[in-house]
């Protein structure tokens, strides 16, 4: 049998699992199928099962990639429109305070799930894409997202450079 991987990276659309809705629905107050609750317990239970399986398989270290910030609109469309209307590059960013409200329950659930697994680390992905004021749609002239919640190559590079993720892959 092949030896188990040394490091496993686990990621997901954590806030949507917890909230049952996308960020744009959250901001607009439109719950999916009338759901406006908190599914943190379900996320913790499911992630704990995954972490147990990885541990039993002999994985040495598990990295949980926490949620990234999200945008309200397609970044390319938004940036093109903001340039046409001379609204500035900051127009497509989202307020960091509202984003923290969106991400916090998922971040807490990930930390709670990981607490029972000493070989597991949660990486705060949003710290790479947000500052105290806003979460960025672009940086250095490059889009950080191709859509509202996946990172582009530039976004992934920024995530790697600005979080502890880089210390595990040298």
Tab-separated table of N, CA, C and O in Angstrom, residues 22-104:
chain	number	residue	atom	x	y	z
A	22	UNK	N	-26.195	32.337	0.109
A	22	UNK	CA	-24.983	32.982	-0.386
A	22	UNK	C	-24.802	34.330	0.314
A	22	UNK	O	-25.714	34.829	0.971
A	23	UNK	N	-23.626	34.924	0.132
A	23	UNK	CA	-23.364	36.222	0.752
A	23	UNK	C	-24.336	37.283	0.238
A	23	UNK	O	-24.865	38.079	1.013
A	24	UNK	N	-24.610	37.300	-1.062
A	24	UNK	CA	-25.521	38.323	-1.600
A	24	UNK	C	-26.926	38.155	-1.015
A	24	UNK	O	-27.600	39.140	-0.721
A	25	UNK	N	-27.371	36.905	-0.817
A	25	UNK	CA	-28.676	36.670	-0.189
A	25	UNK	C	-28.645	37.106	1.278
A	25	UNK	O	-29.609	37.679	1.792
A	26	UNK	N	-27.537	36.854	1.947
A	26	UNK	CA	-27.348	37.247	3.341
A	26	UNK	C	-27.445	38.766	3.486
A	26	UNK	O	-28.148	39.278	4.352
A	27	UNK	N	-26.744	39.485	2.618
A	27	UNK	CA	-26.729	40.946	2.667
A	27	UNK	C	-28.116	41.510	2.363
A	27	UNK	O	-28.558	42.470	2.989
A	28	UNK	N	-28.793	40.902	1.423
A	28	UNK	CA	-30.116	41.401	1.027
A	28	UNK	C	-31.236	40.873	1.930
A	28	UNK	O	-32.394	41.211	1.742
A	29	UNK	N	-30.880	39.996	2.884
A	29	UNK	CA	-31.864	39.472	3.822
A	29	UNK	C	-32.830	38.478	3.225
A	29	UNK	O	-33.948	38.322	3.688
A	30	UNK	N	-32.395	37.808	2.146
A	30	UNK	CA	-33.257	36.814	1.486
A	30	UNK	C	-32.735	35.419	1.802
A	30	UNK	O	-31.767	34.962	1.227
A	31	UNK	N	-33.361	34.741	2.723
A	31	UNK	CA	-32.945	33.388	3.069
A	31	UNK	C	-33.331	32.408	1.980
A	31	UNK	O	-34.291	32.615	1.248
A	32	UNK	N	-32.583	31.336	1.870
A	32	UNK	CA	-32.890	30.283	0.913
A	32	UNK	C	-33.985	29.404	1.499
A	32	UNK	O	-33.867	28.920	2.615
A	33	UNK	N	-35.054	29.215	0.756
A	33	UNK	CA	-36.181	28.394	1.207
A	33	UNK	C	-36.669	28.804	2.589
A	33	UNK	O	-37.054	27.973	3.410
A	34	UNK	N	-36.599	30.086	2.872
A	34	UNK	CA	-37.083	30.582	4.152
A	34	UNK	C	-36.159	30.284	5.324
A	34	UNK	O	-36.495	30.548	6.465
A	35	UNK	N	-34.968	29.724	5.067
A	35	UNK	CA	-34.039	29.391	6.145
A	35	UNK	C	-33.226	30.609	6.540
A	35	UNK	O	-32.585	31.230	5.717
A	36	UNK	N	-33.267	30.976	7.784
A	36	UNK	CA	-32.430	32.057	8.308
A	36	UNK	C	-31.830	31.632	9.634
A	36	UNK	O	-31.816	32.378	10.588
A	37	UNK	N	-31.347	30.392	9.710
A	37	UNK	CA	-30.820	29.858	10.952
A	37	UNK	C	-29.322	29.720	10.937
A	37	UNK	O	-28.630	30.419	10.217
A	38	UNK	N	-28.843	28.797	11.731
A	38	UNK	CA	-27.418	28.563	11.869
A	38	UNK	C	-27.194	27.056	11.862
A	38	UNK	O	-27.704	26.341	12.717
A	39	UNK	N	-26.429	26.596	10.904
A	39	UNK	CA	-26.136	25.167	10.772
A	39	UNK	C	-24.726	24.829	11.249
A	39	UNK	O	-24.130	23.862	10.785
A	40	UNK	N	-24.213	25.590	12.190
A	40	UNK	CA	-22.848	25.368	12.675
A	40	UNK	C	-22.670	23.972	13.232
A	40	UNK	O	-21.640	23.327	13.004
A	41	UNK	N	-23.652	23.477	13.977
A	41	UNK	CA	-23.551	22.137	14.560
A	41	UNK	C	-23.396	21.069	13.498
A	41	UNK	O	-22.612	20.123	13.653
A	42	UNK	N	-24.130	21.220	12.407
A	42	UNK	CA	-24.033	20.258	11.308
A	42	UNK	C	-22.648	20.303	10.663
A	42	UNK	O	-22.077	19.268	10.322
A	43	UNK	N	-22.110	21.506	10.500
A	43	UNK	CA	-20.776	21.654	9.920
A	43	UNK	C	-19.727	21.029	10.837
A	43	UNK	O	-18.851	20.285	10.378
A	44	UNK	N	-19.819	21.291	12.124
A	44	UNK	CA	-18.856	20.731	13.077
A	44	UNK	C	-18.894	19.206	13.046
A	44	UNK	O	-17.858	18.546	12.996
A	45	UNK	N	-20.082	18.638	13.055
A	45	UNK	CA	-20.215	17.177	13.050
A	45	UNK	C	-19.643	16.572	11.767
A	45	UNK	O	-18.894	15.578	11.814
A	46	UNK	N	-19.979	17.143	10.624
A	46	UNK	CA	-19.501	16.613	9.345
A	46	UNK	C	-17.985	16.744	9.228
A	46	UNK	O	-17.298	15.808	8.805
A	47	UNK	N	-17.460	17.898	9.605
A	47	UNK	CA	-16.022	18.114	9.514
A	47	UNK	C	-15.275	17.210	10.494
A	47	UNK	O	-14.202	16.691	10.170
A	48	UNK	N	-15.837	16.975	11.652
A	48	UNK	CA	-15.215	16.064	12.623
A	48	UNK	C	-15.109	14.656	12.057
A	48	UNK	O	-14.097	13.972	12.267
A	49	UNK	N	-16.127	14.225	11.316
A	49	UNK	CA	-16.064	12.901	10.677
A	49	UNK	C	-14.941	12.857	9.638
A	49	UNK	O	-14.205	11.876	9.538
A	50	UNK	N	-14.818	13.923	8.865
A	50	UNK	CA	-13.758	13.996	7.853
A	50	UNK	C	-12.389	13.978	8.525
A	50	UNK	O	-11.483	13.238	8.106
A	51	UNK	N	-12.214	14.758	9.571
A	51	UNK	CA	-10.925	14.830	10.267
A	51	UNK	C	-10.577	13.489	10.922
A	51	UNK	O	-9.415	13.079	10.914
A	52	UNK	N	-11.573	12.808	11.452
A	52	UNK	CA	-11.350	11.475	12.031
A	52	UNK	C	-10.866	10.511	10.952
A	52	UNK	O	-9.909	9.756	11.159
A	53	UNK	N	-11.503	10.542	9.806
A	53	UNK	CA	-11.121	9.664	8.697
A	53	UNK	C	-9.687	9.948	8.249
A	53	UNK	O	-8.896	9.019	8.026
A	54	UNK	N	-9.327	11.210	8.139
A	54	UNK	CA	-7.961	11.575	7.733
A	54	UNK	C	-6.944	11.126	8.777
A	54	UNK	O	-5.879	10.597	8.440
A	55	UNK	N	-7.293	11.316	10.042
A	55	UNK	CA	-6.397	10.904	11.116
A	55	UNK	C	-6.204	9.381	11.103
A	55	UNK	O	-5.082	8.891	11.206
A	56	UNK	N	-7.301	8.650	10.932
A	56	UNK	CA	-7.226	7.184	10.887
A	56	UNK	C	-6.445	6.692	9.673
A	56	UNK	O	-5.820	5.632	9.714
A	57	UNK	N	-6.444	7.473	8.614
A	57	UNK	CA	-5.697	7.106	7.401
A	57	UNK	C	-4.206	7.404	7.543
A	57	UNK	O	-3.423	7.066	6.662
A	58	UNK	N	-3.818	8.063	8.625
A	58	UNK	CA	-2.414	8.332	8.871
A	58	UNK	C	-1.898	9.657	8.343
A	58	UNK	O	-0.686	9.865	8.276
A	59	UNK	N	-2.791	10.564	7.985
A	59	UNK	CA	-2.365	11.885	7.522
A	59	UNK	C	-1.683	12.614	8.691
A	59	UNK	O	-2.222	12.667	9.800
A	60	UNK	N	-0.497	13.153	8.458
A	60	UNK	CA	0.282	13.782	9.522
A	60	UNK	C	-0.258	15.143	9.942
A	60	UNK	O	-0.251	15.498	11.115
A	61	UNK	N	-0.689	15.933	8.976
A	61	UNK	CA	-1.149	17.296	9.244
A	61	UNK	C	-2.315	17.588	8.329
A	61	UNK	O	-2.252	17.339	7.131
A	62	UNK	N	-3.386	18.154	8.897
A	62	UNK	CA	-4.536	18.570	8.096
A	62	UNK	C	-4.681	20.072	8.217
A	62	UNK	O	-4.689	20.622	9.317
A	63	UNK	N	-4.762	20.726	7.076
A	63	UNK	CA	-4.985	22.169	7.018
A	63	UNK	C	-6.405	22.409	6.554
A	63	UNK	O	-6.800	21.931	5.490
A	64	UNK	N	-7.172	23.122	7.355
A	64	UNK	CA	-8.520	23.505	6.953
A	64	UNK	C	-8.417	24.926	6.421
A	64	UNK	O	-8.033	25.839	7.150
A	65	UNK	N	-8.720	25.086	5.160
A	65	UNK	CA	-8.677	26.407	4.556
A	65	UNK	C	-9.992	27.102	4.875
A	65	UNK	O	-11.051	26.707	4.406
A	66	UNK	N	-9.914	28.108	5.736
A	66	UNK	CA	-11.102	28.848	6.145
A	66	UNK	C	-11.716	29.592	4.979
A	66	UNK	O	-11.141	29.658	3.882
A	67	UNK	N	-12.889	30.178	5.204
A	67	UNK	CA	-13.591	30.840	4.110
A	67	UNK	C	-12.869	32.089	3.618
A	67	UNK	O	-12.261	32.812	4.401
A	68	UNK	N	-12.947	32.295	2.327
A	68	UNK	CA	-12.450	33.541	1.757
A	68	UNK	C	-13.585	34.554	1.793
A	68	UNK	O	-14.748	34.197	1.939
A	69	UNK	N	-13.234	35.799	1.654
A	69	UNK	CA	-14.246	36.837	1.527
A	69	UNK	C	-15.003	36.610	0.224
A	69	UNK	O	-14.532	35.905	-0.662
A	70	UNK	N	-16.174	37.193	0.127
A	70	UNK	CA	-16.978	37.084	-1.087
A	70	UNK	C	-17.327	38.459	-1.605
A	70	UNK	O	-17.314	39.434	-0.873
A	71	UNK	N	-17.668	38.482	-2.860
A	71	UNK	CA	-18.094	39.734	-3.486
A	71	UNK	C	-19.590	39.673	-3.753
A	71	UNK	O	-20.178	38.596	-3.828
A	72	UNK	N	-20.184	40.830	-3.921
A	72	UNK	CA	-21.614	40.882	-4.233
A	72	UNK	C	-21.889	40.689	-5.712
A	72	UNK	O	-22.955	40.223	-6.093
A	73	UNK	N	-20.921	41.078	-6.551
A	73	UNK	CA	-21.129	41.054	-8.000
A	73	UNK	C	-19.937	40.407	-8.682
A	73	UNK	O	-18.851	40.360	-8.132
A	74	UNK	N	-20.140	39.964	-9.899
A	74	UNK	CA	-19.030	39.468	-10.702
A	74	UNK	C	-17.960	40.562	-10.752
A	74	UNK	O	-18.251	41.691	-11.139
A	75	UNK	N	-16.735	40.270	-10.338
A	75	UNK	CA	-15.722	41.325	-10.263
A	75	UNK	C	-15.394	41.971	-11.609
A	75	UNK	O	-15.227	43.188	-11.680
A	76	UNK	N	-15.314	41.181	-12.663
A	76	UNK	CA	-14.994	41.757	-13.969
A	76	UNK	C	-16.089	42.705	-14.427
A	76	UNK	O	-15.816	43.841	-14.819
A	77	UNK	N	-17.343	42.273	-14.356
A	77	UNK	CA	-18.468	43.142	-14.732
A	77	UNK	C	-18.491	44.396	-13.878
A	77	UNK	O	-18.671	45.501	-14.383
A	78	UNK	N	-18.314	44.223	-12.581
A	78	UNK	CA	-18.362	45.361	-11.672
A	78	UNK	C	-17.239	46.356	-11.973
A	78	UNK	O	-17.475	47.567	-12.032
A	79	UNK	N	-16.030	45.856	-12.169
A	79	UNK	CA	-14.908	46.758	-12.444
A	79	UNK	C	-15.078	47.481	-13.774
A	79	UNK	O	-14.763	48.668	-13.888
A	80	UNK	N	-15.581	46.773	-14.789
A	80	UNK	CA	-15.825	47.437	-16.074
A	80	UNK	C	-16.868	48.547	-15.920
A	80	UNK	O	-16.684	49.658	-16.429
A	81	UNK	N	-17.948	48.254	-15.221
A	81	UNK	CA	-18.988	49.270	-15.002
A	81	UNK	C	-18.476	50.432	-14.166
A	81	UNK	O	-18.797	51.582	-14.435
A	82	UNK	N	-17.704	50.130	-13.142
A	82	UNK	CA	-17.196	51.214	-12.289
A	82	UNK	C	-16.220	52.102	-13.068
A	82	UNK	O	-16.196	53.316	-12.876
A	83	UNK	N	-15.438	51.503	-13.982
A	83	UNK	CA	-14.541	52.312	-14.811
A	83	UNK	C	-15.324	53.167	-15.797
A	83	UNK	O	-14.998	54.338	-16.007
A	84	UNK	N	-16.360	52.580	-16.404
A	84	UNK	CA	-17.190	53.345	-17.343
A	84	UNK	C	-17.852	54.542	-16.657
A	84	UNK	O	-17.987	55.607	-17.245
A	85	UNK	N	-18.237	54.352	-15.427
A	85	UNK	CA	-18.921	55.419	-14.669
A	85	UNK	C	-17.972	56.234	-13.807
A	85	UNK	O	-18.415	57.068	-13.025
A	86	UNK	N	-16.681	55.939	-13.910
A	86	UNK	CA	-15.631	56.628	-13.163
A	86	UNK	C	-15.905	56.618	-11.658
A	86	UNK	O	-15.809	57.634	-10.971
A	87	UNK	N	-16.237	55.419	-11.153
A	87	UNK	CA	-16.545	55.263	-9.729
A	87	UNK	C	-15.326	54.851	-8.905
A	87	UNK	O	-15.385	54.840	-7.684
A	88	UNK	N	-14.255	54.485	-9.564
A	88	UNK	CA	-13.040	54.093	-8.865
A	88	UNK	C	-12.975	52.597	-8.599
A	88	UNK	O	-13.989	51.909	-8.551
A	89	UNK	N	-11.756	52.100	-8.410
A	89	UNK	CA	-11.528	50.674	-8.211
A	89	UNK	C	-12.114	50.148	-6.908
A	89	UNK	O	-12.421	48.975	-6.789
A	90	UNK	N	-12.266	50.999	-5.915
A	90	UNK	CA	-12.780	50.569	-4.609
A	90	UNK	C	-14.274	50.260	-4.642
A	90	UNK	O	-14.796	49.618	-3.729
A	91	UNK	N	-14.962	50.682	-5.674
A	91	UNK	CA	-16.410	50.514	-5.759
A	91	UNK	C	-16.851	49.059	-5.630
A	91	UNK	O	-17.890	48.758	-5.057
A	92	UNK	N	-16.071	48.137	-6.135
A	92	UNK	CA	-16.455	46.719	-6.155
A	92	UNK	C	-16.057	45.962	-4.889
A	92	UNK	O	-16.411	44.792	-4.727
A	93	UNK	N	-15.331	46.600	-3.996
A	93	UNK	CA	-14.958	45.971	-2.737
A	93	UNK	C	-16.193	45.848	-1.845
A	93	UNK	O	-17.196	46.522	-2.066
A	94	UNK	N	-16.118	44.991	-0.842
A	94	UNK	CA	-17.227	44.841	0.109
A	94	UNK	C	-16.756	45.273	1.493
A	94	UNK	O	-15.586	45.089	1.840
A	95	UNK	N	-17.651	45.853	2.284
A	95	UNK	CA	-17.267	46.313	3.627
A	95	UNK	C	-16.784	45.158	4.508
A	95	UNK	O	-17.451	44.123	4.607
A	96	UNK	N	-15.641	45.338	5.147
A	96	UNK	CA	-15.054	44.283	5.979
A	96	UNK	C	-15.943	43.952	7.176
A	96	UNK	O	-16.034	42.785	7.574
A	97	UNK	N	-16.616	44.931	7.735
A	97	UNK	CA	-17.458	44.682	8.910
A	97	UNK	C	-18.592	43.704	8.582
A	97	UNK	O	-18.844	42.752	9.322
A	98	UNK	N	-19.266	43.916	7.470
A	98	UNK	CA	-20.349	43.015	7.062
A	98	UNK	C	-19.786	41.641	6.701
A	98	UNK	O	-20.400	40.614	6.992
A	99	UNK	N	-18.606	41.615	6.099
A	99	UNK	CA	-17.982	40.343	5.743
A	99	UNK	C	-17.628	39.556	6.997
A	99	UNK	O	-17.833	38.336	7.054
A	100	UNK	N	-17.109	40.229	8.029
A	100	UNK	CA	-16.796	39.529	9.278
A	100	UNK	C	-18.056	38.916	9.888
A	100	UNK	O	-18.032	37.803	10.417
A	101	UNK	N	-19.169	39.639	9.809
A	101	UNK	CA	-20.449	39.122	10.311
A	101	UNK	C	-20.831	37.840	9.556
A	101	UNK	O	-21.346	36.891	10.143
A	102	UNK	N	-20.583	37.810	8.276
A	102	UNK	CA	-20.884	36.659	7.423
A	102	UNK	C	-19.955	35.475	7.723
A	102	UNK	O	-20.379	34.338	7.806
A	103	UNK	N	-18.662	35.758	7.909
A	103	UNK	CA	-17.661	34.707	8.058
A	103	UNK	C	-17.537	34.162	9.475
A	103	UNK	O	-17.180	32.997	9.661
A	104	UNK	N	-17.830	34.964	10.481
A	104	UNK	CA	-17.558	34.594	11.872
A	104	UNK	C	-18.187	33.279	12.316
A	104	UNK	O	-17.497	32.444	12.915
